[in-house]
Coordinates of C-alpha atoms in Angstrom, one line a residue:
M1082 CA 18.2 -26.2 56.1
S1083 CA 21.4 -28.3 57.2
S1084 CA 24.5 -28.5 55.2
E1085 CA 26.8 -31.6 55.0
S1086 CA 29.3 -30.3 56.6
E1087 CA 26.7 -29.9 59.8
I1088 CA 26.3 -33.6 59.7
P1089 CA 27.6 -35.2 63.0
P1090 CA 29.4 -38.4 62.7
S1091 CA 27.4 -40.4 64.3
S1092 CA 24.6 -40.0 61.6
P1093 CA 23.4 -42.8 59.5
T1094 CA 24.5 -41.1 56.6
A1095 CA 28.3 -40.6 57.6
A1096 CA 30.4 -42.8 56.0
P1097 CA 31.0 -46.7 57.1
E1098 CA 34.8 -45.7 58.3
E1099 CA 33.7 -43.3 60.8
T1100 CA 31.1 -45.5 62.3
G1101 CA 33.0 -48.6 62.1
E1102 CA 29.5 -50.1 60.9
K1103 CA 29.3 -52.3 58.1
I1104 CA 26.4 -51.5 55.9
S1105 CA 26.0 -53.4 52.4
K1106 CA 26.2 -51.7 48.9
K1107 CA 22.3 -50.8 48.1
A1108 CA 22.2 -48.9 51.1
A1109 CA 25.5 -47.0 50.6
K1110 CA 23.6 -46.1 47.1
K1111 CA 20.7 -45.1 48.8
E1112 CA 22.5 -42.8 50.9
A1113 CA 24.4 -41.8 48.4
A1114 CA 21.7 -40.7 46.7
K1115 CA 19.8 -38.5 49.7
L1116 CA 23.1 -36.6 49.5
E1117 CA 22.8 -35.6 45.9
K1118 CA 19.1 -34.7 45.9
L1119 CA 20.0 -32.9 49.2
R1120 CA 22.9 -31.1 47.4
R1121 CA 21.1 -30.5 44.8
R1122 CA 18.0 -28.8 47.1
Q1123 CA 20.5 -26.5 48.6
E1124 CA 21.8 -25.3 45.1
Q1125 CA 18.1 -24.4 44.2
D1126 CA 17.2 -22.3 47.3
E1127 CA 20.7 -20.2 47.0
A1128 CA 19.5 -19.6 43.2
T1129 CA 15.9 -18.8 44.6
R1130 CA 17.3 -16.2 47.6
K1131 CA 19.9 -14.4 44.3
T1132 CA 17.0 -14.2 42.4
A1133 CA 14.5 -13.1 44.6
S1134 CA 17.5 -10.0 45.6
M1135 CA 18.0 -9.3 42.1
S1136 CA 14.3 -9.2 41.4
L1137 CA 13.9 -6.8 44.1
E1138 CA 16.7 -4.8 43.1
E1139 CA 14.9 -4.7 39.7
N1140 CA 11.6 -3.4 41.2
E1141 CA 13.8 -0.8 42.6
E1142 CA 15.8 0.3 40.1
F1143 CA 15.3 -1.2 36.7
S1144 CA 11.1 -1.4 36.5
S1145 CA 10.8 2.0 35.6
N1146 CA 12.5 0.7 32.1
Y1147 CA 9.9 -0.7 30.8
G1148 CA 6.3 -1.6 31.0
D1149 CA 2.8 -0.9 29.3
V1150 CA 2.0 3.1 28.4
T1151 CA -0.9 4.1 31.3
L1152 CA -4.0 5.6 29.7
N1153 CA -3.3 8.7 31.4
E1154 CA -0.3 9.2 30.1
L1155 CA -2.0 8.4 26.1
Q1156 CA -4.6 11.1 27.2
S1157 CA -2.0 13.5 25.9
T1158 CA -1.5 15.0 29.3
A1159 CA 0.7 17.8 29.9
D1160 CA 2.1 16.4 32.8
P1161 CA 5.9 15.3 32.1
K1162 CA 5.7 13.1 35.6
A1163 CA 2.3 11.3 34.4
G1164 CA 4.4 7.9 34.2
K1165 CA 7.5 6.4 33.4
W1166 CA 6.8 6.2 29.6
R1167 CA 6.2 9.8 29.5
E1168 CA 9.5 10.7 31.8
A1169 CA 11.5 8.6 29.6
V1170 CA 10.6 10.0 26.4
E1171 CA 10.3 13.4 27.8
G1172 CA 12.8 16.1 25.7
K1173 CA 13.7 13.2 23.4
D1174 CA 12.8 13.6 19.4
W1175 CA 11.9 10.5 17.9
T1176 CA 14.0 8.8 14.9
D1177 CA 12.4 7.2 11.8
V1178 CA 13.5 3.8 11.5
S1179 CA 14.5 4.8 8.1
D1180 CA 16.8 7.2 9.3
L1181 CA 19.0 4.8 11.5
V1182 CA 22.4 4.3 9.1
E1183 CA 25.8 3.6 10.1
E1184 CA 26.9 7.0 10.9
M1185 CA 24.5 7.4 14.2
V1186 CA 26.6 4.4 15.7
E1187 CA 26.9 4.9 19.4
S1188 CA 24.0 7.8 19.5
E1189 CA 21.1 7.2 21.7
V1190 CA 17.9 7.3 19.8
L1191 CA 13.7 7.1 20.6
I1192 CA 11.9 4.9 18.0
R1193 CA 8.8 4.0 17.7
G1194 CA 7.6 0.6 15.7
R1195 CA 5.4 -2.6 15.4
V1196 CA 6.3 -5.7 16.6
H1197 CA 7.1 -7.6 13.2
I1198 CA 9.1 -10.4 14.5
N1199 CA 9.5 -11.3 18.3
R1200 CA 12.2 -13.9 18.6
P1201 CA 13.1 -15.0 22.4
T1202 CA 16.6 -17.0 22.7
S1203 CA 17.0 -17.4 26.5
S1204 CA 16.1 -15.7 30.0
K1205 CA 18.8 -13.2 29.2
L1206 CA 18.5 -12.6 25.9
G1207 CA 15.8 -11.6 23.2
F1208 CA 15.7 -9.8 19.9
L1209 CA 13.0 -7.8 18.5
I1210 CA 12.7 -6.6 15.0
L1211 CA 10.5 -3.5 14.5
R1212 CA 8.7 -1.9 11.3
E1213 CA 7.1 1.6 10.7
S1214 CA 6.5 1.7 7.3
G1215 CA 8.1 -0.8 5.8
S1216 CA 11.6 -0.2 7.1
T1217 CA 12.7 -2.8 9.8
V1218 CA 15.6 -2.7 12.5
Q1219 CA 16.6 -5.7 15.0
C1220 CA 16.8 -4.6 18.4
V1221 CA 18.4 -6.6 20.9
V1222 CA 17.4 -7.2 24.8
R1223 CA 20.4 -8.0 26.6
Q1224 CA 20.1 -8.7 30.7
S1225 CA 23.1 -6.4 32.1
E1226 CA 23.7 -4.6 35.2
K1227 CA 25.6 -1.5 33.1
T1228 CA 22.4 -1.5 31.1
K1229 CA 20.5 -1.7 33.8
V1230 CA 18.1 -4.2 31.9
G1231 CA 17.0 -7.0 34.1
A1232 CA 15.8 -10.2 33.6
N1233 CA 12.2 -9.0 34.1
M1234 CA 12.7 -6.7 31.3
V1235 CA 13.7 -9.4 29.2
K1236 CA 10.7 -11.6 29.7
Y1237 CA 8.6 -8.7 29.5
S1238 CA 9.4 -8.2 26.0
E1239 CA 9.0 -11.9 24.9
Q1240 CA 5.2 -11.5 25.3
L1241 CA 4.8 -8.6 22.8
S1242 CA 2.5 -9.9 20.5
R1243 CA 3.3 -9.0 16.8
E1244 CA 2.1 -5.6 15.5
S1245 CA 2.2 -4.0 19.0
F1246 CA 3.3 -0.7 18.8
V1247 CA 5.7 -0.1 21.2
D1248 CA 8.6 2.4 22.1
V1249 CA 12.1 1.6 22.2
I1250 CA 15.5 3.8 23.9
G1251 CA 18.5 2.2 23.2
V1252 CA 22.1 2.7 21.4
V1253 CA 23.1 2.2 17.7
V1254 CA 25.3 -0.3 17.2
L1255 CA 26.8 -2.3 14.1
P1256 CA 26.6 -6.1 14.3
K1257 CA 29.6 -8.1 13.6
E1258 CA 27.7 -9.6 10.6
P1259 CA 25.7 -8.0 7.9
L1260 CA 22.0 -8.3 8.9
T1261 CA 19.9 -10.1 6.2
G1262 CA 16.2 -10.1 8.0
T1263 CA 16.2 -6.4 7.8
T1264 CA 16.2 -3.2 6.1
Q1265 CA 18.4 -1.3 8.2
Q1266 CA 22.0 -2.5 8.8
V1267 CA 22.4 -1.2 12.3
E1268 CA 20.5 -2.5 15.5
I1269 CA 19.7 -1.2 18.6
Q1270 CA 21.1 -2.2 22.0
V1271 CA 17.8 -1.9 24.1
R1272 CA 18.0 0.2 27.2
K1273 CA 14.2 0.9 27.5
V1274 CA 11.0 -0.6 26.2
Y1275 CA 7.4 0.6 26.5
C1276 CA 4.3 -1.1 25.3
I1277 CA 1.7 1.8 23.5
N1278 CA -1.2 -0.4 22.2
K1279 CA -0.8 -4.0 22.4
A1280 CA -2.2 -6.2 19.3
L1281 CA -4.3 -10.0 19.3
A1282 CA -2.2 -12.2 20.1
K1283 CA -3.6 -14.8 17.4
L1284 CA -4.2 -12.1 14.0
P1285 CA -5.9 -13.4 11.1
L1286 CA -3.3 -12.8 8.7
S1287 CA 0.4 -12.6 9.3
V1288 CA 2.0 -9.8 7.5
E1289 CA 4.9 -11.9 7.4
D1290 CA 3.4 -14.2 5.0
A1291 CA 1.2 -11.3 3.5
A1292 CA 4.8 -9.8 2.1
R1293 CA 6.1 -13.2 0.4
S1294 CA 6.6 -13.2 -3.2
E1295 CA 5.3 -16.1 -5.3
A1296 CA 8.7 -17.1 -5.8
D1297 CA 9.7 -17.5 -2.1
I1298 CA 6.6 -19.0 -1.5
E1299 CA 7.3 -21.8 -4.0
K1300 CA 11.0 -22.3 -2.7
S1301 CA 9.7 -22.5 0.9
L1302 CA 7.3 -25.4 -0.4
Q1303 CA 10.4 -27.9 -0.7
T1304 CA 11.0 -27.0 2.8
E1305 CA 9.7 -28.6 6.0
K1306 CA 7.6 -25.2 7.0
P1307 CA 5.9 -24.1 3.8
A1308 CA 5.1 -20.8 4.4
A1309 CA 1.1 -20.0 4.2
R1310 CA -0.1 -18.5 0.9
V1311 CA -3.0 -15.6 1.6
N1312 CA -5.2 -15.3 -0.6
Q1313 CA -7.0 -12.3 -2.1
D1314 CA -10.3 -12.5 0.0
T1315 CA -8.1 -12.4 3.3
R1316 CA -6.2 -10.1 2.1
L1317 CA -9.3 -7.7 1.1
N1318 CA -11.5 -8.8 4.1
H1319 CA -8.4 -7.6 6.5
R1320 CA -6.9 -5.3 4.5
V1321 CA -6.0 -2.8 7.4
L1322 CA -3.2 -5.4 8.1
D1323 CA -2.6 -6.2 4.3
L1324 CA -1.7 -2.5 3.9
R1325 CA 1.2 -2.8 6.3
T1326 CA 3.2 -4.7 3.9
P1327 CA 6.4 -3.1 2.1
A1328 CA 4.1 -3.4 -1.3
N1329 CA 1.5 -2.0 -0.3
Q1330 CA 3.4 0.7 1.6
A1331 CA 5.1 1.6 -1.6
I1332 CA 2.3 1.2 -4.1
F1333 CA -0.1 3.6 -2.3
R1334 CA 3.6 6.3 -2.0
L1335 CA 3.2 6.0 -5.9
Q1336 CA -0.1 6.2 -6.7
C1337 CA 0.2 9.4 -4.4
Q1338 CA 3.4 10.5 -6.7
V1339 CA 0.7 10.2 -10.0
E1340 CA -1.2 12.5 -8.3
N1341 CA 0.7 15.0 -7.2
S1342 CA 2.3 14.9 -11.0
F1343 CA -0.7 15.2 -12.1
R1344 CA -1.7 17.9 -10.3
E1345 CA 2.2 19.5 -10.3
K1346 CA 1.6 19.6 -14.4
L1347 CA -1.4 20.7 -15.1
I1348 CA -1.2 23.7 -12.6
F1349 CA 2.2 24.3 -14.3
K1350 CA 0.1 24.4 -17.6
D1351 CA -2.2 27.3 -16.3
F1352 CA -5.1 24.5 -15.2
V1353 CA -7.9 25.2 -12.2
G1354 CA -8.4 22.4 -10.0
I1355 CA -12.5 22.0 -9.8
H1356 CA -14.8 19.8 -7.7
T1357 CA -17.9 18.7 -9.6
P1358 CA -21.0 17.1 -7.8
K1359 CA -21.6 13.8 -7.5
L1360 CA -25.4 13.3 -7.0
M1361 CA -27.1 13.5 -10.4
A1362 CA -30.8 13.7 -11.4
G1363 CA -29.3 11.8 -14.7
S1364 CA -26.9 9.7 -15.8
S1365 CA -23.4 11.2 -17.5
E1366 CA -22.8 9.1 -19.7
G1367 CA -26.0 7.3 -20.8
G1368 CA -26.9 3.5 -20.3
S1369 CA -27.8 1.7 -17.3
A1370 CA -24.6 1.3 -15.2
V1371 CA -25.5 4.2 -12.7
F1372 CA -26.3 3.8 -9.2
R1373 CA -30.0 4.9 -8.6
L1374 CA -31.5 6.4 -5.6
E1375 CA -33.5 8.9 -4.2
Y1376 CA -32.4 12.3 -3.4
K1377 CA -35.2 14.0 -1.1
G1378 CA -38.0 13.1 -3.1
Q1379 CA -36.9 13.0 -6.4
P1380 CA -35.0 10.4 -8.6
A1381 CA -31.2 10.6 -8.8
C1382 CA -27.9 8.9 -9.3
L1383 CA -24.1 8.8 -8.5
A1384 CA -22.2 10.9 -10.8
Q1385 CA -20.1 8.6 -14.0
S1386 CA -17.8 10.9 -14.2
P1387 CA -17.4 14.6 -14.0
Q1388 CA -17.9 14.7 -17.6
L1389 CA -21.4 17.1 -17.5
H1390 CA -20.0 19.6 -14.9
K1391 CA -16.5 20.3 -16.2
Q1392 CA -17.7 21.0 -19.7
M1393 CA -19.9 23.7 -17.6
A1394 CA -17.1 24.6 -16.2
I1395 CA -15.7 25.5 -19.5
C1396 CA -18.5 27.3 -20.6
G1397 CA -18.2 29.5 -17.6
D1398 CA -14.8 30.8 -19.1
L1399 CA -12.4 28.8 -16.6
R1400 CA -11.2 27.7 -20.1
R1401 CA -9.0 24.9 -18.5
V1402 CA -10.1 22.3 -15.7
F1403 CA -8.7 19.2 -14.0
E1404 CA -10.8 17.3 -10.9
V1405 CA -9.4 14.1 -9.1
G1406 CA -12.6 12.7 -7.4
P1407 CA -14.4 9.3 -6.9
V1408 CA -16.1 8.3 -10.2
F1409 CA -19.3 5.5 -9.9
R1410 CA -20.1 2.6 -12.0
A1411 CA -22.9 -0.2 -11.6
E1412 CA -21.3 -2.5 -13.9
D1413 CA -21.3 -6.1 -13.0
S1414 CA -18.0 -6.7 -13.9
F1415 CA -16.3 -9.2 -11.9
T1416 CA -12.4 -8.6 -14.1
H1417 CA -9.2 -7.7 -13.3
R1418 CA -9.5 -4.2 -14.3
H1419 CA -13.0 -3.0 -13.1
L1420 CA -14.3 -1.5 -10.0
C1421 CA -17.8 0.2 -9.1
E1422 CA -15.8 2.8 -7.6
F1423 CA -12.4 4.7 -8.7
V1424 CA -10.6 7.9 -8.5
G1425 CA -10.8 9.8 -11.6
L1426 CA -8.2 12.0 -13.3
D1427 CA -10.4 14.4 -15.2
V1428 CA -9.4 16.8 -17.4
E1429 CA -11.0 19.4 -19.9
M1430 CA -9.8 22.5 -21.9
E1431 CA -10.6 24.8 -25.0
I1432 CA -9.6 23.9 -28.3
R1433 CA -7.9 26.8 -30.2
K1434 CA -8.0 24.5 -33.7
H1435 CA -8.0 20.9 -33.6
Y1436 CA -8.7 18.7 -31.1
S1437 CA -5.1 16.4 -31.7
E1438 CA -4.1 19.4 -29.0
I1439 CA -5.7 17.6 -26.3
M1440 CA -3.5 14.2 -27.6
D1441 CA -0.5 16.8 -27.3
L1442 CA -1.4 17.6 -23.5
V1443 CA -2.0 13.8 -23.1
D1444 CA 1.8 13.2 -24.5
E1445 CA 3.4 15.4 -22.5
L1446 CA 1.9 15.1 -19.2
F1447 CA 2.5 11.2 -18.9
V1448 CA 6.0 11.3 -19.8
F1449 CA 6.3 13.7 -16.8
I1450 CA 4.0 11.4 -14.8
F1451 CA 6.5 8.3 -16.0
T1452 CA 9.9 9.7 -15.8
S1453 CA 8.6 11.4 -12.4
L1454 CA 7.9 8.0 -10.8
N1455 CA 11.2 6.2 -11.9
E1456 CA 13.1 9.3 -10.8
K1457 CA 11.5 10.2 -7.1
C1458 CA 10.4 6.4 -6.6
K1459 CA 12.9 4.2 -7.0
K1460 CA 12.7 2.6 -3.5
E1461 CA 9.2 2.1 -3.7
L1462 CA 9.4 0.6 -7.4
E1463 CA 11.7 -1.9 -5.9
A1464 CA 9.6 -2.6 -2.8
V1465 CA 7.0 -3.5 -4.9
R1466 CA 9.0 -5.3 -7.7
K1467 CA 10.5 -7.5 -4.4
Q1468 CA 7.2 -8.7 -4.1
Y1469 CA 5.4 -8.5 -7.9
P1470 CA 8.4 -8.6 -10.0
F1471 CA 8.1 -6.7 -13.1
E1472 CA 9.8 -5.1 -15.8
P1473 CA 10.1 -1.2 -16.4
L1474 CA 7.7 0.0 -18.7
K1475 CA 8.9 1.2 -21.6
F1476 CA 7.3 4.4 -23.2
L1477 CA 8.4 7.1 -25.8
P1478 CA 9.7 10.6 -25.1
K1479 CA 6.9 11.7 -27.9
T1480 CA 4.1 9.4 -27.5
L1481 CA 3.0 7.2 -30.6
R1482 CA -0.4 8.1 -32.4
L1483 CA -2.0 5.5 -34.6
T1484 CA -5.5 6.0 -36.0
F1485 CA -8.4 3.6 -34.7
E1486 CA -8.1 2.2 -38.7
E1487 CA -3.9 1.7 -38.7
G1488 CA -4.9 -0.3 -35.5
V1489 CA -7.7 -2.2 -37.4
Q1490 CA -4.8 -3.2 -39.7
M1491 CA -2.2 -4.5 -37.7
L1492 CA -4.6 -6.8 -36.2
K1493 CA -6.2 -7.9 -39.3
E1494 CA -2.3 -8.4 -41.0
A1495 CA -2.0 -10.3 -37.2
G1496 CA -5.1 -12.7 -38.5
V1497 CA -7.0 -11.0 -35.8
E1498 CA -10.1 -9.6 -37.3
V1499 CA -12.1 -6.9 -35.4
D1500 CA -15.3 -4.9 -36.8
P1501 CA -14.0 -1.6 -38.3
L1502 CA -16.7 -0.1 -36.9
G1503 CA -17.2 -1.6 -33.6
D1504 CA -15.0 -1.0 -30.6
L1505 CA -11.9 -3.5 -29.3
N1506 CA -12.5 -6.4 -26.9
T1507 CA -10.0 -6.7 -24.5
E1508 CA -8.3 -9.6 -26.4
S1509 CA -7.8 -7.3 -29.2
E1510 CA -6.5 -4.7 -27.2
R1511 CA -4.1 -6.7 -25.9
K1512 CA -2.7 -8.6 -29.1
L1513 CA -2.7 -4.7 -30.3
G1514 CA -0.4 -3.9 -27.4
Q1515 CA 2.0 -6.8 -28.6
L1516 CA 2.3 -5.7 -32.0
V1517 CA 2.8 -2.0 -31.2
L1518 CA 5.4 -3.2 -28.8
E1519 CA 7.2 -5.2 -31.4
K1520 CA 7.1 -2.5 -34.0
Y1521 CA 7.6 0.4 -31.9
N1522 CA 9.4 -0.8 -28.8
T1523 CA 6.5 1.0 -26.7
E1524 CA 3.8 0.3 -23.7
F1525 CA 2.1 3.5 -23.6
Y1526 CA 0.5 4.9 -26.8
I1527 CA -2.7 6.4 -28.5
L1528 CA -5.8 5.2 -30.5
H1529 CA -8.0 7.9 -32.1
R1530 CA -10.5 8.4 -34.4
Y1531 CA -12.5 5.9 -32.8
P1532 CA -15.9 4.9 -34.5
K1533 CA -18.6 7.3 -33.5
A1534 CA -21.0 4.1 -32.8
V1535 CA -19.0 3.1 -29.6
R1536 CA -18.4 6.8 -28.3
P1537 CA -20.7 8.6 -26.1
F1538 CA -23.1 11.2 -27.0
Y1539 CA -21.2 14.2 -26.7
T1540 CA -18.5 13.1 -28.9
M1541 CA -17.8 15.7 -31.7
T1542 CA -17.8 13.7 -35.4
C1543 CA -14.9 13.5 -37.5
A1544 CA -15.3 16.3 -40.5
D1545 CA -14.1 13.8 -43.3
N1546 CA -16.4 10.9 -42.4
P1547 CA -19.4 11.0 -40.2
L1548 CA -19.0 6.9 -39.1
Y1549 CA -15.8 8.1 -37.0
S1550 CA -15.3 10.5 -33.9
N1551 CA -12.6 13.0 -32.9
S1552 CA -11.8 11.0 -29.8
F1553 CA -9.3 8.7 -28.4
D1554 CA -8.3 5.8 -25.8
V1555 CA -4.7 5.6 -24.7
F1556 CA -3.0 2.4 -23.1
I1557 CA -0.9 0.9 -21.1
R1558 CA 0.6 -2.5 -21.8
G1559 CA -2.1 -3.4 -23.8
E1560 CA -5.1 -2.2 -21.3
E1561 CA -6.9 1.4 -21.9
I1562 CA -6.2 3.8 -19.4
I1563 CA -7.5 7.1 -20.6
S1564 CA -10.6 7.9 -23.0
G1565 CA -11.0 11.4 -24.4
A1566 CA -12.4 13.4 -27.2
Q1567 CA -13.2 16.9 -28.8
R1568 CA -17.0 17.1 -27.2
V1569 CA -20.2 18.6 -29.2
H1570 CA -20.7 22.1 -28.0
I1571 CA -23.6 22.5 -30.4
P1572 CA -27.5 22.1 -28.2
E1573 CA -28.8 20.8 -30.7
I1574 CA -26.5 18.2 -31.6
L1575 CA -26.5 17.1 -28.3
E1576 CA -30.0 16.8 -27.8
Q1577 CA -30.1 14.9 -30.9
R1578 CA -27.5 12.8 -30.0
A1579 CA -28.6 12.2 -26.4
G1580 CA -32.0 11.1 -27.8
E1581 CA -30.4 8.5 -30.1
F1582 CA -28.7 7.1 -26.6
G1583 CA -31.9 6.8 -24.7
I1584 CA -31.0 10.0 -22.5
D1585 CA -34.5 11.9 -21.1
V1586 CA -33.1 15.5 -22.2
K1587 CA -35.2 17.2 -19.7
T1588 CA -32.6 15.3 -17.0
I1589 CA -29.8 17.3 -18.7
S1590 CA -31.4 20.1 -19.8
T1591 CA -29.1 22.7 -17.0
Y1592 CA -26.2 20.8 -19.1
I1593 CA -27.2 21.6 -22.9
D1594 CA -29.0 25.0 -21.8
S1595 CA -25.2 26.1 -21.0
F1596 CA -24.0 25.9 -24.2
R1597 CA -26.9 28.1 -25.6
Y1598 CA -25.1 30.8 -23.9
G1599 CA -22.2 30.6 -26.1
A1600 CA -19.6 28.0 -25.9
P1601 CA -16.0 27.4 -27.4
P1602 CA -14.7 24.4 -29.3
H1603 CA -13.4 22.1 -26.3
G1604 CA -12.2 18.2 -25.2
G1605 CA -10.6 16.5 -22.5
F1606 CA -10.3 13.1 -20.9
G1607 CA -10.8 11.0 -18.5
V1608 CA -8.1 8.8 -16.4
G1609 CA -8.5 5.8 -13.9
L1610 CA -5.6 6.3 -11.1
E1611 CA -5.9 3.2 -9.8
R1612 CA -5.4 1.6 -13.3
V1613 CA -2.8 3.6 -13.9
V1614 CA -0.2 2.4 -11.0
M1615 CA -1.6 -1.0 -12.0
L1616 CA -0.3 -1.3 -15.3
F1617 CA 2.4 1.1 -14.4
C1618 CA 3.6 -1.8 -11.8
G1619 CA 2.8 -4.6 -14.1
L1620 CA 0.1 -5.8 -11.2
N1621 CA -2.4 -8.5 -11.8
N1622 CA -5.4 -7.2 -10.3
I1623 CA -7.0 -3.6 -9.8
R1624 CA -7.6 -3.9 -6.2
K1625 CA -4.3 -4.2 -5.3
T1626 CA -4.2 -0.6 -6.3
S1627 CA -7.4 0.8 -4.7
L1628 CA -6.9 1.4 -0.6
F1629 CA -10.4 -0.5 0.1
P1630 CA -12.0 -1.5 -3.1
R1631 CA -15.8 -1.4 -4.1
D1632 CA -17.0 -4.2 -6.6
P1633 CA -20.4 -5.9 -7.4
Q1634 CA -19.3 -7.9 -4.0
R1635 CA -17.3 -6.1 -1.8
L1636 CA -18.9 -2.9 0.2
A1637 CA -16.5 -3.6 3.3
P1638 CA -14.1 -2.9 5.2

């Protein structure tokens, strides 16, 4: 196409002075517009030629720096030249996002994470925030000949969907201004980016929305773009996405720490870890709250607790045992603290003289667990607190013990009437928790000598009053987390008590028989792991601390 300089003087587009012809203002305006249109077309053609040249250059030099990882590469091939991703990462070690710190500035790193936020700003610049287990870092994708980042790579990074897995190779730099939207205060100048696995473009919930605190949501309602509130059912229906929030990542690390501390302390005190069967011929607690099933033509049920078998282990001379395992309760409970399946932390031990020895262990064990959480999990506690604000648990170095009668008296003095030989309901437990906090400045305490009528058939009766039992419950923030007692180890009394509870003695005959062969005095307790974490963190629902909750209405995912 001709340029302006190539237009001959005799052309109609030439100026009137050159042709000597006189034209109207309207015609002159029209000719000027034609010239401007021609000039713009020439500029566009020139830009297209440059882009084509750059694209060709990128195809030759830059195209290996980005792209989707091939199936062959993902199949754990041993070929280091199987593809551009494999060649790029060969010989390099991955750095965790949480380890990216200022001391690493100017170092090249290889990181992997999910696309948490993708924020393109122009055809030459884009920002990716990558997330790995709750830690986030900003990655800058900038077109540059020097770093071999071309326009096509910027465009590629722009189309990466949220939650996709990507590997990034880049240089750690310190931004001019402090970053507020990421956990790490350095950023990555991207040199290479590869998509390991793409997520759907439209997800059922946004991890960013699911991670918002109630305060953040309320604050956003005053703006033009209010944040979405993700309800509990949506979270649980898509639990895999919900688990990716920083608070949930922290909750299950805290849960792991509780279990680890539980094991650590008990093993130190010469306890033996055991595993009891979860399929039983008869119920372990009595009552109707059992999951019944057919077992090879015989009626059976899922274990409501490892109670009977951990006692049998004591009779087998293991002396001190514990178990961490599933517990099944077929209760139609729709409360904030009940599940049909939960993780039980169970303990059973010989008693030398008095059932207070069991409470001594509870005291030492849980003070150790709480102290370990506060000392070892500060980062996790802060992550939970950011989304679900709570006050640190108040507990004493030596755990407070009150008798059931003392608790009833405290309630009575506060104007709450309860049956002195009945059990405490939820409201009474919470009220007592408030009274204990006000009087003793603790949210963790033991209430013992419960009425015999409200305890299981295998609970030992008090020596001084047959209406009460050598049993106890333990509370956090006014809610029960532990139930324990001295057990009946005399077979004749066990048979009598089982009958009183409507339990067919034949279905637990092997359990009762184990005491006919000689059994020491013993006792123990059971703890709900999810409930401990829920109450330590002041959460409002146990489903937040169950990985995949099972309640009367939920059997999936």
